[in-house]
Amino acid sequence: MLRRVVQHIPEKHFRMIRYFGFLANRVCGKYLPKVYEALKMATPGPVPKLYFTQMAKAFLNVDPFRCVLCGARMVYTAAISGLTVQGTGPQRSGDRADEVREALTGARCVRT
């Protein structure tokens, strides 16, 4: 069994070809529709874009924009970047704490 798996490991310094022919990045847009036509297959349409809210509702059964206090729909006001969990990144000075607190308290429910 192990021999069957090991045969797929390339030799040292062997150059692997990722895409070749009609799947090559340079000609994919030109030739791939012709391949679908030759095989009498329907050309796949664009993949719908998934958003965090949709994924959270589908997998976690939770609406991330539902207020945990009053149950109303929250309004997205800002995203805060550069925050780290204590002990996992560089230490930040305390002057950023006021900015974070202000941004977090800026999120509000629609009812208010």
Coordinates of C-alpha atoms in Angstrom, one line a residue:
M1 CA 0.0 0.0 0.0
L2 CA 2.8 2.4 0.9
R3 CA 4.5 1.7 -2.4
R4 CA 1.4 2.9 -4.3
V5 CA 1.4 6.2 -2.4
V6 CA 5.2 6.8 -2.6
Q7 CA 5.1 6.4 -6.4
H8 CA 3.3 9.8 -6.6
I9 CA 6.1 11.7 -4.8
P10 CA 8.3 13.4 -7.5
E11 CA 12.0 13.0 -7.6
K12 CA 14.2 15.7 -6.1
H13 CA 14.4 18.9 -8.2
F14 CA 11.6 17.5 -10.6
R15 CA 9.7 20.4 -12.0
M16 CA 6.0 20.0 -11.7
I17 CA 3.6 21.4 -14.3
R18 CA 0.6 22.8 -12.6
Y19 CA -1.6 23.8 -15.5
F20 CA -1.1 22.8 -19.1
G21 CA -3.1 23.0 -22.3
F22 CA -6.6 24.6 -22.0
L23 CA -6.2 24.9 -18.3
A24 CA -3.1 27.2 -18.6
N25 CA -3.8 30.6 -17.1
R26 CA -2.8 32.4 -20.3
V27 CA -5.5 30.7 -22.5
C28 CA -8.0 29.4 -20.0
G29 CA -10.6 32.1 -20.8
K30 CA -10.3 31.5 -24.5
Y31 CA -10.2 27.7 -24.7
L32 CA -12.3 26.5 -21.8
P33 CA -15.7 27.6 -23.3
K34 CA -14.7 25.7 -26.4
V35 CA -14.0 22.6 -24.4
Y36 CA -17.4 22.8 -22.7
E37 CA -19.0 23.2 -26.2
A38 CA -17.2 20.2 -27.6
L39 CA -18.3 18.1 -24.6
K40 CA -21.8 19.4 -24.9
M41 CA -21.8 20.6 -21.4
A42 CA -23.4 23.8 -20.0
T43 CA -20.8 26.5 -19.1
P44 CA -20.9 27.0 -15.4
G45 CA -22.1 30.4 -14.3
P46 CA -20.4 32.7 -11.9
V47 CA -20.2 31.5 -8.3
P48 CA -22.3 33.6 -6.0
K49 CA -20.4 35.6 -3.5
L50 CA -20.7 34.5 0.1
Y51 CA -20.7 37.0 3.0
F52 CA -19.9 36.4 6.6
T53 CA -23.5 37.0 7.7
Q54 CA -24.8 34.4 5.3
M55 CA -22.2 31.8 6.4
A56 CA -22.9 32.5 10.1
K57 CA -26.6 32.1 9.6
A58 CA -26.2 28.9 7.5
F59 CA -23.6 27.1 9.7
L60 CA -24.1 28.5 13.2
N61 CA -27.8 29.4 13.1
V62 CA -26.8 32.7 14.5
D63 CA -27.4 36.2 13.1
P64 CA -24.2 38.1 13.9
F65 CA -26.0 41.5 13.6
R66 CA -28.7 40.6 16.2
C67 CA -28.2 42.5 19.4
V68 CA -27.7 40.1 22.4
L69 CA -29.3 42.6 24.8
C70 CA -32.5 43.7 23.1
G71 CA -32.8 41.4 20.0
A72 CA -33.0 44.3 17.5
R73 CA -30.9 44.5 14.4
M74 CA -27.5 46.2 14.9
V75 CA -26.0 48.7 12.5
Y76 CA -22.4 48.1 11.3
T77 CA -20.4 51.2 12.0
A78 CA -16.7 50.3 11.8
A79 CA -14.1 47.6 11.8
I80 CA -11.1 47.7 14.2
S81 CA -7.8 46.4 12.8
G82 CA -4.6 45.7 14.6
L83 CA -6.0 44.2 17.7
T84 CA -4.3 41.1 19.2
V85 CA -5.2 38.7 21.9
Q86 CA -3.0 39.2 25.0
G87 CA 0.1 37.1 24.8
T88 CA 0.0 36.3 21.1
G89 CA 1.5 39.4 19.6
P90 CA 3.5 42.5 20.4
Q91 CA 2.4 44.5 23.4
R92 CA 0.3 47.5 22.6
S93 CA 0.3 50.7 24.6
G94 CA -2.7 51.6 26.7
D95 CA -3.6 54.7 24.7
R96 CA -5.4 52.5 22.1
A97 CA -7.8 51.2 24.7
D98 CA -9.8 54.4 24.7
E99 CA -10.1 54.3 20.9
V100 CA -11.3 50.6 21.0
R101 CA -13.8 51.3 23.7
E102 CA -15.2 54.3 21.8
A103 CA -15.5 52.3 18.6
L104 CA -17.2 49.3 20.4
T105 CA -19.7 51.5 22.2
G106 CA -20.4 53.2 18.8
A107 CA -22.2 50.1 17.6
R108 CA -25.8 50.7 18.3
C109 CA -29.2 49.0 17.8
V110 CA -31.7 50.2 15.2
R111 CA -34.3 50.8 18.0
T112 CA -32.2 53.4 19.8

